[in-house]
Amino acid sequence: MPDHADLVDGLEHLNRLRRSAERGNPGQIMLLTGESGSGKTTLVRWFIEQERGRIRRETGRSAGIGFDGLVLSDGPSGDERPIVYVSVPSTQSQSALAAAILRAYGAQAPDQLRKHQILGRLRAQIVGQKTKVLILDEFHHCVDEDRDRVVKALSELVKDLLVSTKVHIVIAGMGLASKPVDRSTQLNRRCKVRFPLAPFGWGESRVEQEEFRSFLRGWEAAMDLPEPSYLDDPARAARIHRATGGLIGFCARLMLNALEYGLERGIARIDDYFLAHVYDETSLPGDATNPFREALVGDEEAQLEPVGERLVEREAADTGSAGGRDRRAVSAGNARGKAERGHVEKVSARSRTAKGAAAA
């Protein structure tokens, strides 16, 4: 993530929003928009993780992270939730959205409650649990492009929370997520920043390609395999970009699936066979544009056969016997053991560094 300039900038905007809330300023909005896979959820989760570390460094308090945000369980009056995360359900009801937010606080809204009663409970939870930032992810799920009444109702809910609790709100989602803010003069005035997340580009020059290649180098370093995979090789990086459109979420899916598939077989590196196989498994039915097949030029069978079948043949050639399979299993175990030992050593090093910083 530190190699993605947009995510770094977005994190700083989120930190400014949090600092504004801590100063007691009137509630403000940050609009975080982008297509599916652009990194919106990744960014807000990163923000929550960073905030946990900051609270521990500055106050000594220990915060827990759950699906619903950041929780401090040592508050004098009970739990505190400085950041609350809500994945907005597909609903076009103001009351249903308020109830969904309420559930993120561990509270319920009984069916017999009226709208003003649900909102009253929600306000009480936001104030009582000292929420500074409320993140409404996938907000486009509840916006109807053709029904202004729905858009207006959502605008009223957001405005009510901003005014009555001073909570700062992040509205994240695809294009439609911005409609309630666009249609409301008051919300537009309270919108601190509009931040669109764009995918990695891939230009003609090495300079234009460097950001994406640097991102892939970070992935490869994190995978910590015994042999280099050369994910940042210009030709391979170009194929990965074509396969994912430069979208961080799609890159993550491709890399993690290839890694998992490869580790099951005790591999030492990620090659184009694994990437091609994963692309086939995750692409739409009938998609014959696997960009990794071009790397298999010279192996005519590989060009004609499904990659999965080709991998099975390679495994059979590698093993060939029960003894071969046993040796392969040992190799896989050794690779996993090396990765686990490396992970433990890194965690220990980070722990020693953190303790030294705390002591200083």
Coordinates of C-alpha atoms in Angstrom, one line a residue:
M1 CA 0.0 0.0 0.0
P2 CA 2.8 2.6 0.7
D3 CA 3.7 2.2 -3.0
H4 CA 0.3 3.3 -4.2
A5 CA 0.3 7.2 -4.3
D6 CA -3.5 7.5 -4.2
L7 CA -3.7 5.3 -1.1
V8 CA -1.1 7.3 0.7
D9 CA -2.9 10.6 -0.2
G10 CA -6.2 9.1 0.8
L11 CA -4.8 8.0 4.2
E12 CA -3.7 11.6 4.9
H13 CA -7.1 12.9 4.1
L14 CA -8.7 10.4 6.5
N15 CA -6.2 11.5 9.2
R16 CA -7.1 15.2 8.6
L17 CA -10.8 14.2 9.0
R18 CA -10.1 12.4 12.3
R19 CA -8.1 15.4 13.6
S20 CA -10.9 17.7 12.7
A21 CA -13.3 15.5 14.7
E22 CA -11.0 15.4 17.7
R23 CA -10.9 19.2 17.7
G24 CA -14.7 19.2 18.1
N25 CA -15.4 20.8 14.7
P26 CA -18.8 20.5 13.2
G27 CA -19.4 17.2 11.4
Q28 CA -17.8 17.0 7.9
I29 CA -17.9 14.6 5.0
M30 CA -15.2 12.9 3.0
L31 CA -16.4 11.4 -0.3
L32 CA -14.3 8.3 -1.3
T33 CA -15.3 7.0 -4.8
G34 CA -14.0 4.6 -7.3
E35 CA -14.9 1.6 -9.3
S36 CA -15.0 -1.9 -7.9
G37 CA -11.5 -3.1 -7.0
S38 CA -10.0 0.4 -6.9
G39 CA -9.0 0.0 -3.2
K40 CA -11.7 1.9 -1.3
T41 CA -12.2 -0.8 1.3
T42 CA -8.5 -1.5 1.4
L43 CA -7.9 2.2 2.2
V44 CA -10.4 2.5 5.0
R45 CA -9.2 -0.8 6.6
W46 CA -5.6 0.5 6.4
F47 CA -6.8 3.7 8.1
I48 CA -8.3 1.7 10.9
E49 CA -5.2 -0.3 11.4
Q50 CA -3.0 2.8 11.4
E51 CA -5.3 4.4 14.0
R52 CA -5.0 1.5 16.3
G53 CA -1.3 1.9 16.3
R54 CA -1.5 5.6 16.9
I55 CA -3.8 5.2 19.9
R56 CA -1.5 2.6 21.4
R57 CA 1.6 4.8 20.9
E58 CA 0.0 8.1 22.2
T59 CA -2.2 6.8 25.0
G60 CA -1.0 3.3 25.9
R61 CA -4.6 2.0 25.4
S62 CA -5.2 -1.3 23.6
A63 CA -7.7 -1.2 20.8
G64 CA -9.3 -4.2 19.1
I65 CA -10.2 -4.3 15.4
G66 CA -13.4 -6.1 14.2
F67 CA -15.6 -6.0 11.1
D68 CA -17.3 -3.0 12.6
G69 CA -14.3 -0.8 13.2
L70 CA -12.1 0.1 16.2
V71 CA -13.1 -0.8 19.8
L72 CA -11.6 0.4 23.1
S73 CA -12.9 -1.9 25.9
D74 CA -11.3 0.0 28.8
G75 CA -13.5 3.1 28.7
P76 CA -14.7 4.4 32.1
S77 CA -18.3 4.1 31.0
G78 CA -18.0 1.0 28.8
D79 CA -16.9 0.4 25.2
E80 CA -15.7 3.3 23.1
R81 CA -15.7 3.1 19.3
P82 CA -13.6 6.0 17.9
I83 CA -14.0 4.6 14.3
V84 CA -17.1 2.7 13.2
Y85 CA -17.2 0.9 9.9
V86 CA -20.5 -0.1 8.2
S87 CA -20.8 -2.1 5.0
V88 CA -24.1 -0.6 3.8
P89 CA -26.8 -3.2 2.8
S90 CA -28.9 -3.0 -0.3
T91 CA -31.7 -0.9 1.2
Q92 CA -33.4 2.3 0.1
S93 CA -35.1 3.0 3.5
Q94 CA -33.7 5.6 5.8
S95 CA -34.8 3.6 8.8
A96 CA -33.2 0.4 7.5
L97 CA -29.9 2.2 7.0
A98 CA -30.1 3.7 10.5
A99 CA -30.8 0.2 11.9
A100 CA -27.8 -1.2 10.0
I101 CA -25.5 1.5 11.5
L102 CA -27.0 0.8 14.9
R103 CA -26.1 -2.9 14.6
A104 CA -22.5 -1.9 14.0
Y105 CA -22.6 -0.6 17.6
G106 CA -23.9 -4.0 18.9
A107 CA -27.4 -2.5 19.4
Q108 CA -30.7 -3.6 17.9
A109 CA -33.7 -1.7 16.5
P110 CA -36.8 -3.6 17.3
D111 CA -39.3 -3.7 14.4
Q112 CA -42.0 -1.8 16.4
L113 CA -39.8 1.3 16.8
R114 CA -40.7 4.4 14.8
K115 CA -38.1 6.2 12.6
H116 CA -37.5 9.0 15.1
Q117 CA -36.9 6.4 17.9
I118 CA -34.4 4.5 15.8
L119 CA -32.6 7.7 15.0
G120 CA -32.7 8.7 18.7
R121 CA -31.0 5.4 19.7
L122 CA -28.4 5.9 16.9
R123 CA -27.5 9.4 18.1
A124 CA -27.1 8.1 21.6
Q125 CA -24.7 5.3 20.5
I126 CA -22.6 7.7 18.5
V127 CA -22.2 10.2 21.3
G128 CA -22.1 7.6 24.1
Q129 CA -19.4 5.5 22.4
K130 CA -17.4 8.6 21.5
T131 CA -17.3 8.0 17.7
K132 CA -15.2 10.4 15.8
V133 CA -15.4 8.9 12.3
L134 CA -18.3 6.9 10.9
I135 CA -17.4 5.0 7.6
L136 CA -20.3 4.1 5.4
D137 CA -18.8 1.7 2.8
E138 CA -20.6 0.5 -0.4
F139 CA -23.0 3.5 0.0
H140 CA -24.1 3.2 -3.6
H141 CA -26.1 0.1 -2.5
C142 CA -28.8 2.3 -1.0
V143 CA -29.0 5.0 -3.7
D144 CA -31.6 4.9 -6.4
E145 CA -30.6 6.8 -9.4
D146 CA -34.2 7.4 -10.5
R147 CA -35.9 8.2 -7.2
D148 CA -35.1 11.6 -5.8
R149 CA -37.2 10.8 -2.7
V150 CA -34.8 8.1 -1.7
V151 CA -31.8 10.4 -2.3
K152 CA -33.3 13.1 -0.3
A153 CA -34.1 10.8 2.6
L154 CA -30.5 9.6 2.7
S155 CA -29.3 13.2 2.6
E156 CA -31.5 14.0 5.6
L157 CA -30.2 11.1 7.6
V158 CA -26.5 12.0 7.0
K159 CA -27.2 15.7 7.7
D160 CA -29.0 14.8 11.0
L161 CA -26.0 12.8 12.2
L162 CA -23.5 15.5 11.3
V163 CA -25.5 18.2 13.1
S164 CA -26.7 16.3 16.1
T165 CA -23.5 14.3 17.0
K166 CA -20.7 16.2 15.3
V167 CA -19.5 12.8 14.0
H168 CA -17.4 13.0 10.8
I169 CA -18.6 10.7 8.0
V170 CA -16.7 8.9 5.2
I171 CA -19.1 8.0 2.3
A172 CA -17.4 5.4 0.2
G173 CA -18.7 3.7 -2.9
M174 CA -19.0 3.7 -6.6
G175 CA -20.3 6.8 -8.6
L176 CA -23.8 6.8 -7.2
A177 CA -22.5 7.2 -3.6
S178 CA -22.0 10.9 -4.2
K179 CA -25.6 11.6 -5.2
P180 CA -27.0 12.5 -1.7
V181 CA -24.1 15.0 -1.3
D182 CA -24.5 16.4 -4.8
R183 CA -28.2 17.0 -4.3
S184 CA -28.0 18.7 -0.9
T185 CA -26.6 22.2 -0.6
Q186 CA -26.0 21.7 3.1
L187 CA -24.1 18.4 2.6
N188 CA -22.1 19.9 -0.3
R189 CA -21.0 22.7 2.0
R190 CA -19.9 20.2 4.7
C191 CA -18.0 18.0 2.2
K192 CA -14.4 18.5 3.2
V193 CA -12.9 16.6 0.3
R194 CA -13.9 14.5 -2.7
F195 CA -11.3 11.8 -3.3
P196 CA -11.7 9.6 -6.3
L197 CA -9.5 6.4 -6.4
A198 CA -8.1 5.6 -9.8
P199 CA -6.5 2.3 -10.9
F200 CA -2.8 2.1 -11.7
G201 CA -1.9 3.4 -15.1
W202 CA 0.3 1.7 -17.7
G203 CA 1.9 4.2 -20.1
E204 CA 4.4 3.8 -22.9
S205 CA 7.5 4.8 -21.0
R206 CA 9.3 3.0 -18.1
V207 CA 8.7 6.1 -16.0
E208 CA 4.9 5.8 -16.5
Q209 CA 5.0 2.1 -15.7
E210 CA 7.2 2.4 -12.6
E211 CA 4.5 2.9 -10.0
F212 CA 2.7 -0.3 -10.9
R213 CA 6.0 -2.2 -11.2
S214 CA 7.0 -0.9 -7.7
F215 CA 3.7 -2.1 -6.4
L216 CA 4.4 -5.6 -7.8
R217 CA 7.9 -5.6 -6.2
G218 CA 6.2 -5.0 -2.9
W219 CA 3.9 -7.9 -3.4
E220 CA 6.8 -10.2 -4.3
A221 CA 8.8 -9.1 -1.3
A222 CA 5.7 -9.8 1.0
M223 CA 5.3 -13.4 -0.5
D224 CA 8.9 -14.2 0.5
L225 CA 9.3 -17.2 -1.8
P226 CA 12.6 -19.0 -2.1
E227 CA 13.2 -18.0 -5.7
P228 CA 12.5 -14.7 -7.5
S229 CA 9.3 -14.5 -9.5
Y230 CA 10.2 -11.3 -11.3
L231 CA 6.7 -9.9 -11.1
D232 CA 8.1 -6.5 -12.0
D233 CA 9.7 -7.6 -15.3
P234 CA 8.2 -5.1 -17.8
A235 CA 6.7 -7.8 -20.0
R236 CA 5.2 -9.8 -17.0
A237 CA 4.0 -6.6 -15.3
A238 CA 2.3 -5.6 -18.6
R239 CA 0.4 -8.9 -18.6
I240 CA -0.6 -8.5 -15.0
H241 CA -1.9 -5.0 -15.7
R242 CA -3.9 -6.3 -18.7
A243 CA -5.4 -9.0 -16.5
T244 CA -6.4 -6.7 -13.7
G245 CA -6.9 -3.3 -15.3
G246 CA -4.5 -2.0 -12.7
L247 CA -7.2 -2.3 -10.0
I248 CA -5.6 -3.0 -6.6
G249 CA -8.4 -5.4 -5.6
F250 CA -8.1 -7.5 -8.7
C251 CA -4.3 -7.5 -8.4
A252 CA -4.7 -8.8 -4.8
R253 CA -7.0 -11.6 -5.9
L254 CA -4.7 -12.7 -8.7
M255 CA -1.6 -12.7 -6.6
L256 CA -3.1 -14.4 -3.5
N257 CA -4.8 -17.1 -5.5
A258 CA -1.7 -17.8 -7.5
L259 CA 0.3 -18.0 -4.3
E260 CA -2.1 -20.3 -2.5
Y261 CA -2.4 -22.5 -5.5
G262 CA 1.4 -22.7 -5.8
L263 CA 2.1 -23.2 -2.1
E264 CA -0.2 -26.3 -2.2
R265 CA 2.3 -27.7 -4.7
G266 CA 5.5 -26.6 -2.9
I267 CA 6.6 -24.2 -5.6
A268 CA 9.6 -21.9 -5.2
R269 CA 8.3 -19.0 -7.3
I270 CA 5.1 -17.8 -9.1
D271 CA 5.4 -18.4 -12.8
D272 CA 3.1 -17.7 -15.8
Y273 CA 1.6 -21.2 -15.6
F274 CA 0.2 -20.4 -12.2
L275 CA -0.9 -16.9 -13.2
A276 CA -2.5 -18.3 -16.4
H277 CA -4.4 -21.0 -14.4
V278 CA -5.7 -18.5 -11.8
Y279 CA -6.8 -16.2 -14.6
D280 CA -8.8 -19.0 -16.2
E281 CA -10.4 -19.9 -12.9
T282 CA -11.5 -16.3 -12.1
S283 CA -12.4 -14.9 -15.6
L284 CA -15.8 -14.9 -17.0
P285 CA -17.0 -18.0 -18.9
G286 CA -16.0 -17.9 -22.5
D287 CA -13.1 -15.4 -21.9
A288 CA -10.3 -16.6 -24.2
T289 CA -8.1 -13.5 -23.7
N290 CA -5.7 -15.0 -21.1
P291 CA -2.8 -12.5 -21.2
F292 CA -0.4 -15.0 -19.6
R293 CA -0.6 -17.6 -22.5
E294 CA 1.6 -15.4 -24.7
A295 CA 4.4 -16.1 -22.2
L296 CA 4.1 -19.8 -23.0
V297 CA 5.2 -19.3 -26.7
G298 CA 7.4 -22.2 -27.7
D299 CA 5.3 -24.7 -25.8
E300 CA 2.6 -25.5 -28.4
E301 CA 0.8 -27.9 -26.2
A302 CA 0.5 -25.3 -23.5
Q303 CA -1.1 -22.9 -26.0
L304 CA -3.8 -25.5 -26.9
E305 CA -4.5 -27.2 -23.6
P306 CA -6.4 -25.8 -20.6
V307 CA -3.6 -24.6 -18.3
G308 CA -5.1 -26.6 -15.4
E309 CA -4.6 -29.8 -17.3
R310 CA -1.1 -28.8 -18.3
L311 CA -0.3 -28.3 -14.6
V312 CA -1.5 -31.7 -13.7
E313 CA 0.8 -33.2 -16.4
R314 CA 3.7 -31.3 -15.0
E315 CA 3.0 -32.6 -11.5
A316 CA 2.8 -36.1 -12.8
A317 CA 6.1 -35.7 -14.5
D318 CA 7.7 -34.3 -11.4
T319 CA 6.4 -37.0 -9.1
G320 CA 6.0 -40.2 -11.2
S321 CA 5.9 -42.5 -8.3
A322 CA 4.9 -42.7 -4.6
G323 CA 8.5 -41.9 -3.7
G324 CA 8.5 -38.8 -5.9
R325 CA 5.2 -37.7 -4.3
D326 CA 6.7 -38.1 -0.9
R327 CA 9.8 -36.1 -1.9
R328 CA 7.5 -33.4 -3.3
A329 CA 5.5 -33.3 -0.1
V330 CA 8.7 -32.9 1.9
S331 CA 9.7 -30.1 -0.4
A332 CA 6.4 -28.4 0.1
G333 CA 6.7 -28.8 3.9
N334 CA 10.2 -27.3 3.8
A335 CA 9.0 -24.3 1.8
R336 CA 6.1 -23.7 4.1
G337 CA 8.4 -24.1 7.1
K338 CA 10.9 -21.6 5.7
A339 CA 8.1 -19.1 5.1
E340 CA 6.7 -19.6 8.6
R341 CA 10.2 -19.2 10.2
G342 CA 10.8 -16.0 8.1
H343 CA 7.4 -14.6 9.2
V344 CA 8.2 -15.3 12.9
E345 CA 11.6 -13.7 12.6
K346 CA 10.0 -10.6 11.0
V347 CA 7.4 -10.3 13.6
S348 CA 10.0 -10.7 16.4
A349 CA 12.1 -8.0 14.7
R350 CA 9.1 -5.6 14.5
S351 CA 8.3 -6.4 18.1
R352 CA 11.8 -5.6 19.3
T353 CA 11.8 -2.4 17.2
A354 CA 8.4 -1.3 18.7
K355 CA 9.6 -2.0 22.3
G356 CA 12.8 0.0 21.7
A357 CA 10.7 2.9 20.3
A358 CA 8.4 2.7 23.3
A359 CA 11.2 2.7 25.7
A360 CA 12.8 5.7 24.0

